[in-house]
Structure formats: structure tokens, C-alpha cells
PDB file of C-alpha atoms in Angstrom:
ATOM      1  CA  UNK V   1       0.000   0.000   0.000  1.00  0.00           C
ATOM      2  CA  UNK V   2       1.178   3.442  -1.014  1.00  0.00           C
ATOM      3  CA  UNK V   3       1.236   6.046   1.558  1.00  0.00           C
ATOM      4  CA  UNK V   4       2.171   9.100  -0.555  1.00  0.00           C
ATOM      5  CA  UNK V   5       1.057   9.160  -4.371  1.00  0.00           C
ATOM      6  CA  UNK V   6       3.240  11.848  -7.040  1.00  0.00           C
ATOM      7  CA  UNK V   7       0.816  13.471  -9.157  1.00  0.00           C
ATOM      8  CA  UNK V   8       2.007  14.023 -12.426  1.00  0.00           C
ATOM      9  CA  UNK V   9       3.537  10.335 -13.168  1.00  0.00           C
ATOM     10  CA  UNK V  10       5.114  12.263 -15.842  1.00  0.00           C
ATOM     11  CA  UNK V  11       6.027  15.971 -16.783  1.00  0.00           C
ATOM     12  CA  UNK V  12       7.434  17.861 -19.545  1.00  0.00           C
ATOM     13  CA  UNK V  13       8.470  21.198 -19.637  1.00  0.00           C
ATOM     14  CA  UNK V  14      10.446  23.557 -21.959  1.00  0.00           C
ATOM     15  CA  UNK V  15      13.661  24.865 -19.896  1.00  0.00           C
ATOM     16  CA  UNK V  16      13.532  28.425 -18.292  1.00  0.00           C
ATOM     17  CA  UNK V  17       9.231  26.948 -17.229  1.00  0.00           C
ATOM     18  CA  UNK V  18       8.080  26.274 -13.637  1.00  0.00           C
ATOM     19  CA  UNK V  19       7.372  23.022 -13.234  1.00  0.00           C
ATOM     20  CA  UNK V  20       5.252  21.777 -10.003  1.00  0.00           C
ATOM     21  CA  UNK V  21       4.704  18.022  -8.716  1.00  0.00           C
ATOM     22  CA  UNK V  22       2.036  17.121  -5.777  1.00  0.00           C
ATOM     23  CA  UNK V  23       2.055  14.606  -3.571  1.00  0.00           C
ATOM     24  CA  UNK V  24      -0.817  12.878  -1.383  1.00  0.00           C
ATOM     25  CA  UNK V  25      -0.446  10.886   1.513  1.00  0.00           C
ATOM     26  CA  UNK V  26      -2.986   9.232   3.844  1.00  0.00           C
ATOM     27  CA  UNK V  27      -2.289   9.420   7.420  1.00  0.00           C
ATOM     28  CA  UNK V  28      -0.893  12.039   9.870  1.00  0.00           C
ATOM     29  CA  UNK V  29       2.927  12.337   9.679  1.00  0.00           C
ATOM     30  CA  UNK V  30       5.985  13.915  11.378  1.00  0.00           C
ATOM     31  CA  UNK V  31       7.622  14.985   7.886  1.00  0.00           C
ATOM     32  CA  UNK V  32       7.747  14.859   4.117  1.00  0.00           C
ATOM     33  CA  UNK V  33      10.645  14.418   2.158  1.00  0.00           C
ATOM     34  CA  UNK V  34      11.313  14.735  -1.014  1.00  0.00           C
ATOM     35  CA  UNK V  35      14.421  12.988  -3.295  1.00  0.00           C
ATOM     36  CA  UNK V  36      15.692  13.184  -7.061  1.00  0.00           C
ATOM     37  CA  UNK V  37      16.573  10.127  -8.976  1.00  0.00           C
ATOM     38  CA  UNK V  38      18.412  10.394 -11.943  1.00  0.00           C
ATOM     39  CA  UNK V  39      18.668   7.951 -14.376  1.00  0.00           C
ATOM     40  CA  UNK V  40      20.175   4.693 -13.026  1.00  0.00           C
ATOM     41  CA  UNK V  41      20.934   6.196 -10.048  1.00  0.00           C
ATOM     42  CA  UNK V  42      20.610   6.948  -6.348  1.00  0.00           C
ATOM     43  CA  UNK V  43      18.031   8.917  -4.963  1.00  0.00           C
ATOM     44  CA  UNK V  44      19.702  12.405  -3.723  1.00  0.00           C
ATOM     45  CA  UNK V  45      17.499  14.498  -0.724  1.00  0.00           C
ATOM     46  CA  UNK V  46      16.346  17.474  -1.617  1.00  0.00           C
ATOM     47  CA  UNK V  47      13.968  19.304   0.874  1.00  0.00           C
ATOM     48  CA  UNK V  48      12.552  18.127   4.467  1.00  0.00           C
ATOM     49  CA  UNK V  49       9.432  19.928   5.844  1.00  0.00           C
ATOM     50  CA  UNK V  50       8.447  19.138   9.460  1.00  0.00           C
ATOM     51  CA  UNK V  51       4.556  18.734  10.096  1.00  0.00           C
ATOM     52  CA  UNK V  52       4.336  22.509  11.972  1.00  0.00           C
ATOM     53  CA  UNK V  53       6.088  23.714   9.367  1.00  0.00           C
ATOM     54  CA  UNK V  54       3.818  25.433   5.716  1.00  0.00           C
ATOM     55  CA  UNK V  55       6.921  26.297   3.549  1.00  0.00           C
ATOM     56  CA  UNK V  56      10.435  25.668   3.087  1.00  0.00           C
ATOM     57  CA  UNK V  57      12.875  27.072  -0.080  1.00  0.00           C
ATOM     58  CA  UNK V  58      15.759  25.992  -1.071  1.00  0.00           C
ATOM     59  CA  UNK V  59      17.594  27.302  -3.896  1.00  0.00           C
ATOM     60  CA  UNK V  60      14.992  27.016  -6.774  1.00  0.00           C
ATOM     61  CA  UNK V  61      13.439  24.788  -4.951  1.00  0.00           C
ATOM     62  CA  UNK V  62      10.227  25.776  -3.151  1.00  0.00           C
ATOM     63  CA  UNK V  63       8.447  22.852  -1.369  1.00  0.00           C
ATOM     64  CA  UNK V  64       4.752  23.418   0.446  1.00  0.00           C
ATOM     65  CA  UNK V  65       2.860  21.422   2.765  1.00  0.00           C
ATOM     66  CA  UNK V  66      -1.089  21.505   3.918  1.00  0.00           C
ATOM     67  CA  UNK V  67      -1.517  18.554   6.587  1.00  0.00           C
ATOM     68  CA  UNK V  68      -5.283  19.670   6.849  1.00  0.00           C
ATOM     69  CA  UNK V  69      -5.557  18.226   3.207  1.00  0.00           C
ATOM     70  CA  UNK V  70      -2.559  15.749   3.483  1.00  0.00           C
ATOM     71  CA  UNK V  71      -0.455  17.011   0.810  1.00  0.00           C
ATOM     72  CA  UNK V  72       2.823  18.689  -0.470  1.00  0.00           C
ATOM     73  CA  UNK V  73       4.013  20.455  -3.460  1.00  0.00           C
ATOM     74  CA  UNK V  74       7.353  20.553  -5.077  1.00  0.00           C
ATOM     75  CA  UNK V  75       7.923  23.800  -7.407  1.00  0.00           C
ATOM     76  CA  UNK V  76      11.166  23.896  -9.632  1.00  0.00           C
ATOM     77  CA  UNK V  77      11.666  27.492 -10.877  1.00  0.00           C
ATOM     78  CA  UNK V  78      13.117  28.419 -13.759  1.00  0.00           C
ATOM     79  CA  UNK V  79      13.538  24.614 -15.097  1.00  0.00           C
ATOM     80  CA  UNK V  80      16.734  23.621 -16.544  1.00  0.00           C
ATOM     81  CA  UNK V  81      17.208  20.440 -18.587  1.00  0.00           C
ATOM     82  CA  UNK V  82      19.650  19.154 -15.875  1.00  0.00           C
ATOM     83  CA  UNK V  83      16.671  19.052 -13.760  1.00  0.00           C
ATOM     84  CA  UNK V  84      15.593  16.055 -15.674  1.00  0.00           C
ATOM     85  CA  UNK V  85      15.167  13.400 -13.331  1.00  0.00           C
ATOM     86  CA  UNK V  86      12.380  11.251 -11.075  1.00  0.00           C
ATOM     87  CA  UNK V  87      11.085  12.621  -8.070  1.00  0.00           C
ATOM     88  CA  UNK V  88       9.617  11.275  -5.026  1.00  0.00           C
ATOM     89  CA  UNK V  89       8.184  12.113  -1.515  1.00  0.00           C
ATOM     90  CA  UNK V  90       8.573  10.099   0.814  1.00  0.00           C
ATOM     91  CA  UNK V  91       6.952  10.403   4.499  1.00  0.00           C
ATOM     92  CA  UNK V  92       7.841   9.843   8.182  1.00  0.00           C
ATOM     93  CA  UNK V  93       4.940   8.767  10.005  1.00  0.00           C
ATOM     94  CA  UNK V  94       4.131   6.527  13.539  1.00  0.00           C
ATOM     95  CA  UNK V  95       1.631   4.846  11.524  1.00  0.00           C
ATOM     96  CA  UNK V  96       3.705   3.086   9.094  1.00  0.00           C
ATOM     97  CA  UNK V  97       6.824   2.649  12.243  1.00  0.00           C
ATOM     98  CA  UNK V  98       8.893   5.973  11.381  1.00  0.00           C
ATOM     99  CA  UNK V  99      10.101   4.584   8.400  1.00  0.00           C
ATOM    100  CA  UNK V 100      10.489   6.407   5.016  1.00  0.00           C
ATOM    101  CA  UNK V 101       8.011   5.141   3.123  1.00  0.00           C
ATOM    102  CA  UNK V 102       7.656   6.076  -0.865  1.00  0.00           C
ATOM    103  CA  UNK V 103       5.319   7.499  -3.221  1.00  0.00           C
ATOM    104  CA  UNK V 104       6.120   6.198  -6.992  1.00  0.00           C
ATOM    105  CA  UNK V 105       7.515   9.441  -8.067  1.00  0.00           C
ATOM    106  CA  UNK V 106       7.214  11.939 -11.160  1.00  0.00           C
ATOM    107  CA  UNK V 107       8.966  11.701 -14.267  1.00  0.00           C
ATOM    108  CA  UNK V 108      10.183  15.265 -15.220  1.00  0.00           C
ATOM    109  CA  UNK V 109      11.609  15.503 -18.343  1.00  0.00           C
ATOM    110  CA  UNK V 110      12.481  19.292 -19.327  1.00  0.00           C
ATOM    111  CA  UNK V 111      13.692  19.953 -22.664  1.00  0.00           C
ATOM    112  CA  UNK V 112      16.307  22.506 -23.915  1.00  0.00           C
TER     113      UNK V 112
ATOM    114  CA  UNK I   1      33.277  11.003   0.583  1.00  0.00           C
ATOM    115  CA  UNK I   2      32.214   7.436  -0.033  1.00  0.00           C
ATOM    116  CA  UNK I   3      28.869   7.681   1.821  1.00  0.00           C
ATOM    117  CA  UNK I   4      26.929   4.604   1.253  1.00  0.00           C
ATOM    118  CA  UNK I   5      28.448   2.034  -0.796  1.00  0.00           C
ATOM    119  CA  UNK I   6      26.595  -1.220  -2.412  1.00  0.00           C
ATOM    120  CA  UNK I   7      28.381  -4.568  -3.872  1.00  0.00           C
ATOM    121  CA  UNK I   8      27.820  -5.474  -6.334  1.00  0.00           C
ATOM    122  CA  UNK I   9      26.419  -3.164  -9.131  1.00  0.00           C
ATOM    123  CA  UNK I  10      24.638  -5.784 -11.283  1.00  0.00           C
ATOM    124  CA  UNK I  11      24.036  -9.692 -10.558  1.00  0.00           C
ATOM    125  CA  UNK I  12      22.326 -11.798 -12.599  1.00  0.00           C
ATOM    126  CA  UNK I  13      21.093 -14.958 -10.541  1.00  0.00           C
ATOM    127  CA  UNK I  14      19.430 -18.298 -11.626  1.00  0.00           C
ATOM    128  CA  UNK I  15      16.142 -19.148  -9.918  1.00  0.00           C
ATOM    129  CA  UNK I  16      17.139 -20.641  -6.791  1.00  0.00           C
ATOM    130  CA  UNK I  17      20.589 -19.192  -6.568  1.00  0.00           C
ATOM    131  CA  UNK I  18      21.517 -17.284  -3.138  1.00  0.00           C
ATOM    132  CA  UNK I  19      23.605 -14.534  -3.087  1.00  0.00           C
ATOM    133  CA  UNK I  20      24.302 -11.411  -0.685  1.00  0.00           C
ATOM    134  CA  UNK I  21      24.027  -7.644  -1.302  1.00  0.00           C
ATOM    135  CA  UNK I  22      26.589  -6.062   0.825  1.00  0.00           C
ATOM    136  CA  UNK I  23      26.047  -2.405   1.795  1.00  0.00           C
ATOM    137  CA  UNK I  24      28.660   0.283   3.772  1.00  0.00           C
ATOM    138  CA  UNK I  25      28.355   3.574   4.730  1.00  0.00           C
ATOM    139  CA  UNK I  26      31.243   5.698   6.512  1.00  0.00           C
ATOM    140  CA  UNK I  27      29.036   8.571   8.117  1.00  0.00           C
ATOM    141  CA  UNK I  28      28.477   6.837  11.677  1.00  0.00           C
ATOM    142  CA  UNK I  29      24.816   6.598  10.686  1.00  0.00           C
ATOM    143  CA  UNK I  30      23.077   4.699  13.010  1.00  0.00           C
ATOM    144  CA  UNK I  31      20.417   3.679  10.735  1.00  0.00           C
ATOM    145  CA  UNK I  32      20.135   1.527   7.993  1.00  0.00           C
ATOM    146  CA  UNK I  33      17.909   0.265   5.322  1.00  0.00           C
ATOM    147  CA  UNK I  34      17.690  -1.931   2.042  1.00  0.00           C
ATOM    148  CA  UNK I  35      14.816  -0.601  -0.373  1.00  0.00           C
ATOM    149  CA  UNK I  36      13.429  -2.244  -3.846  1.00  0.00           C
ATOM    150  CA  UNK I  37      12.608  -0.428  -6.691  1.00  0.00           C
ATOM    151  CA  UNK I  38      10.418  -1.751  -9.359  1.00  0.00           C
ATOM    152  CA  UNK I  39       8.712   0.261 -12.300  1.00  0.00           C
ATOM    153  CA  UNK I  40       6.072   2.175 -11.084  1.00  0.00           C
ATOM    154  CA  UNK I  41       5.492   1.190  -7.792  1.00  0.00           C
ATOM    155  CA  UNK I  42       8.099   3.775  -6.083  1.00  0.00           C
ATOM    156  CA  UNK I  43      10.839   2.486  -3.801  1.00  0.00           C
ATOM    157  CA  UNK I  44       9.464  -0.431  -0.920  1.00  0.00           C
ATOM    158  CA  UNK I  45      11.241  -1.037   2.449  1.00  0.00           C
ATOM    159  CA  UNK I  46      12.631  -4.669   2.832  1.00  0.00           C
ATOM    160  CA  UNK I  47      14.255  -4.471   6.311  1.00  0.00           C
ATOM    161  CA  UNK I  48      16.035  -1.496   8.473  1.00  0.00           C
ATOM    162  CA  UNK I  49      18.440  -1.896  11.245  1.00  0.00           C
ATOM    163  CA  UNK I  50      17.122   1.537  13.317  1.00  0.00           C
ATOM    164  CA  UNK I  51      20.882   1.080  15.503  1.00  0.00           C
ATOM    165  CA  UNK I  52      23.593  -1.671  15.431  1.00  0.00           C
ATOM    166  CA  UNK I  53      22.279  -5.015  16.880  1.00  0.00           C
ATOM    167  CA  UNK I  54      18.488  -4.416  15.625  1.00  0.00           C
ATOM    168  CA  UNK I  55      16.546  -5.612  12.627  1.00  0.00           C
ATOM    169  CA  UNK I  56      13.183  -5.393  11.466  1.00  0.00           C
ATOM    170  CA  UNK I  57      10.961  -6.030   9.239  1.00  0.00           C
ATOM    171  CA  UNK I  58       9.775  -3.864   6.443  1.00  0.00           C
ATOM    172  CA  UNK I  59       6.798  -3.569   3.829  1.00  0.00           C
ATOM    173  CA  UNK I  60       8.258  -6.780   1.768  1.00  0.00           C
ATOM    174  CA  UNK I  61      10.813  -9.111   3.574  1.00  0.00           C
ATOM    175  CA  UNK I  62       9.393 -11.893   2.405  1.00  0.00           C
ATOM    176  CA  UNK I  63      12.550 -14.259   0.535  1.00  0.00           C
ATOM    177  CA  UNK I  64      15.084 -11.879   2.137  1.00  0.00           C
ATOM    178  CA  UNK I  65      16.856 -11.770   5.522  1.00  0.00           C
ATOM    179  CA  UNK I  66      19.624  -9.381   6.405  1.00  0.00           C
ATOM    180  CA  UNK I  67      22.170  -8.912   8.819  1.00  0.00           C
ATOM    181  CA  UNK I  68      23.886  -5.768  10.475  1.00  0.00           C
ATOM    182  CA  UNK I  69      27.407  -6.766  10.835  1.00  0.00           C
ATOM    183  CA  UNK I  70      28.232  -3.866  12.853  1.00  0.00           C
ATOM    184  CA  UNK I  71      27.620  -0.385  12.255  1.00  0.00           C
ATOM    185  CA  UNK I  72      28.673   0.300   9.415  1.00  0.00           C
ATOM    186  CA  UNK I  73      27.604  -2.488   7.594  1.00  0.00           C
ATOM    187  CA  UNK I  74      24.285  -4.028   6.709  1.00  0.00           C
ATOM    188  CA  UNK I  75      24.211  -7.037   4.494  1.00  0.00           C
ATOM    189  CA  UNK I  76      21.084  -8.044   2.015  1.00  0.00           C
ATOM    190  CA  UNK I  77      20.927 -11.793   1.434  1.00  0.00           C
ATOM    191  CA  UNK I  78      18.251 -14.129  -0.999  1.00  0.00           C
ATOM    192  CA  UNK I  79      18.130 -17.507   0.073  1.00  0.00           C
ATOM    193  CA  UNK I  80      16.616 -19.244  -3.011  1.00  0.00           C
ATOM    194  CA  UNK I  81      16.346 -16.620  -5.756  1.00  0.00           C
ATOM    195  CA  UNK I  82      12.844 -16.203  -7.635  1.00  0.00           C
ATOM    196  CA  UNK I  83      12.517 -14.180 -10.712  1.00  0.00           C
ATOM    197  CA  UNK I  84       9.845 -12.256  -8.921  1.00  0.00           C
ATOM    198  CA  UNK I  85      12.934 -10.815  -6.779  1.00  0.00           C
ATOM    199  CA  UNK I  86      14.299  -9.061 -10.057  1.00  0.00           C
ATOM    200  CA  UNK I  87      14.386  -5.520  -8.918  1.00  0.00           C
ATOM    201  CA  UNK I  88      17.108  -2.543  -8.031  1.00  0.00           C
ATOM    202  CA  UNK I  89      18.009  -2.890  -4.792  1.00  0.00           C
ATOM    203  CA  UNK I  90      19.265   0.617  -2.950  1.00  0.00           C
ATOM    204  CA  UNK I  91      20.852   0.438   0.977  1.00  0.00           C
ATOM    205  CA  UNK I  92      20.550   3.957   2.731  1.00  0.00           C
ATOM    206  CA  UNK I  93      21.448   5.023   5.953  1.00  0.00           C
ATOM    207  CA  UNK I  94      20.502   8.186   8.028  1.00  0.00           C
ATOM    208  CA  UNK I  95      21.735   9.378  11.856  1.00  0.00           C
ATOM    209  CA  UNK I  96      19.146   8.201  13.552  1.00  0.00           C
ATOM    210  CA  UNK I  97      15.867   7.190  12.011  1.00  0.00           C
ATOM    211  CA  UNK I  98      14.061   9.242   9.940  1.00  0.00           C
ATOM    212  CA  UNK I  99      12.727  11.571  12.103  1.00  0.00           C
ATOM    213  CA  UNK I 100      13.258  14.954  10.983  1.00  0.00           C
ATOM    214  CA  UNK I 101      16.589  13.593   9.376  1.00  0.00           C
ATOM    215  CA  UNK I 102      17.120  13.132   5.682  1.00  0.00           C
ATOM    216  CA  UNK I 103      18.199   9.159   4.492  1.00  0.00           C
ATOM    217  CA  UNK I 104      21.545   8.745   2.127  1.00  0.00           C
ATOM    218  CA  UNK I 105      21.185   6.290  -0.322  1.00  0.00           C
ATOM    219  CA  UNK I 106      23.952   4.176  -2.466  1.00  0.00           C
ATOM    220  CA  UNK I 107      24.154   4.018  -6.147  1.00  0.00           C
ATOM    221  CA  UNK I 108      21.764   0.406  -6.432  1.00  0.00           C
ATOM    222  CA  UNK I 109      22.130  -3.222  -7.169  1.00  0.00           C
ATOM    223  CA  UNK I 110      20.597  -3.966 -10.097  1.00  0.00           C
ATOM    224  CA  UNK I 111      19.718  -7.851  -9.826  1.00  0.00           C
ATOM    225  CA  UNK I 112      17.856 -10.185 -12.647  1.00  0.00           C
ATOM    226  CA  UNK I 113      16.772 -13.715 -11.796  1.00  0.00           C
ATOM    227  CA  UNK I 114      16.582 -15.463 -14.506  1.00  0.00           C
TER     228      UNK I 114
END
């Protein structure tokens, strides 16, 4: 069972665009992460948002949560096609044992 | 900067070969994990070792048991290989848990039972 679900499973862009990716999750939780994956690789941390926390930037990155509606948003300004890559939340929750558990991630692909 | 480390990089097994998937990491993590990834369905916990000298069970240990060596090490091992187990395997390790700390993963083990 999937705690958090990526919405877009895929996205293209043109570089220079925005590009944002949601995620969902089901029960309460004590953060949301969110990784990159690029191809045939590793997944790299980006961003961790604590539950009491709405908003958190880094770099171009600008991630958002809403625990009233369970769910997060990961904004990539100003796109660039090195930002090509899969990208997944992941959340921290007593439910599922305070382990990282996975959403199956967005596709971005952003073209130059 | 080796962080985490995974042996090897690709296997190919026969159905009912064993084998073991050896993972490292040289940050004094205390925690550590082995994750599958298959198309589509996102990355799914196997088994974490939360400090040295624990193990437990994740979302899908079934046809895997694992062992932490110490505490830098935490070894992935298939009993009786079944194709079903074809999958990229990634070992991560974070301080302490995964509360309000971020996990570090290694570059995968890309396995195919055949």
C-alpha cells in the first residue's frame, strides 16, 4: 500500500518553465521528504518539511505542505534540462513505524 | 566522501541461486535500510536496522533476511532466488531514524533472476 502518491507520473516542460509536482499521503505524519533520482541512479534528498512547518525554499526549490488536506508540493523554478530526473516524496509517520516510506515518483523531463 | 556504498552493481542470478548484497556507509549513521525499486510502484522497504544489533521487518521481507554486521555495515541476502525478486536494490542510511533527518542512499544493485 502506497502512503504518498506523485501526481504528475510524468512531466514535460520547456527549460527556463516552472514546473510543479504534488504529492498525497494518507495518514498524519511527522515529515515529508522529497528525493531526485536520476537515471540509473541513487536517490539524492532534496527538501525536508516538518509537520508545523507550511513552507520551506531551497535554492529554486520551493516545497509546500497543507496537513489539513494531506499534501505537499514541489515547485522547480526556472527549469533547466539538468533538472531532468524522477522525483519522489517520501513520508515519516508513527503509523507506518517511522520509516520512510515512498510514493512512486514523477517523471520530469524538461527539454532545452 | 564514499557515503553509502553497495556490492555489487549488477548480478544476474538463476532461480534458486543465493547470493548477498553487501552495503557500507562511513558517516556513523546509526540507521540503515535496504529498499526495492520496481517500475512504477516507487521504492518499498525490505528491512532497516534503526541502531547496530536491531533488525526489522519492512513492507516486503518476504525471501530476504539481512544482517547488520556492525555499524557500518548491513548485508542483504536471498536464500533461493525467484525471478519475482528481479528488482534494483538501494541500501541507505541516516543518523538516527528518519525523524526529521534526511536518508543517504547508495548508487543500487541492479539484480535479474533469470
Amino acid at each position: 500500500s502506497q502512503q504518498g502518491e506523485e501526481d504528475p507520473q510524468a512531466l514535460s516542460i520547456q527549460e527556463g518553465e516552472n514546473a510543479t509536482m504534488n504529492c498525497s499521503y494518507k495518514t498524519s505524519i511527522n515529515n515529508l521528504q522529497w528525493y531526485r533520482q536520476n537515471s540509473g541512479r541513487g536517490l539524492v534528498h532534496l527538501i525536508l518539511i516538518r509537520s508545523n512547518e507550511r513552507e520551506k525554499h531551497s535554492g529554486r526549490l520551493r516545497v509546500t505542505l497543507d496537513t489539513s488536506k494531506k499534501s505537499s508540493s514541489l515547485l522547480i523554478t526556472a527549469s533547466r534540462a539538468a533538472d531532468t530526473a524522477s522525483y519522489f516524496c517520501a513520508t515519516d509517520s508513527m503509523e507506518y513505524g517511522n520509516k520512510l516510506v515512498f510514493g512512486a515518483g514523477t517523471i520530469l523531463r524538461v527539454k532545452s | 566522501n564514499a557515503g553509502v556504498t553497495q556490492t555489487p552493481k549488477f548480478q544476474v542470478l538463476k532461480t534458486g541461486q543465493s547470493m548477498t548484497l553487501q552495503c557500507a556507509q562511513d558517516m556513523n549513521h546509526n540507521s540503515m535500510y535496504w529498499y526495492r525499486q520496481d517500475p512504477g510502484m516507487g521504492l518499498r522497504l525490505i528491512y532497516y536496522s534503526a541502531s547496530e544489533g536491531t533488525t526489522d521487518k519492512g513492507e516486503v521481507p518476504n525471501g530476504y533476511n539481512v544482517s547488520r554486521l556492525n555499524k557500518r555495515e548491513f548485508s542483504l541476502r536471498l536464500e533461493s532466488a525467484a525471478p519475482s525478486q528481479t528488482s534494483v536494490y538501494f541500501c541507505a542510511s541516516s543518523a538516527y531514524g528518519t525523524r526529521n533527518t534526511e536518508a543517504f542512499f547508495g548508487q543500487g544493485t541492479r539484480l535479474t533472476v533469470v
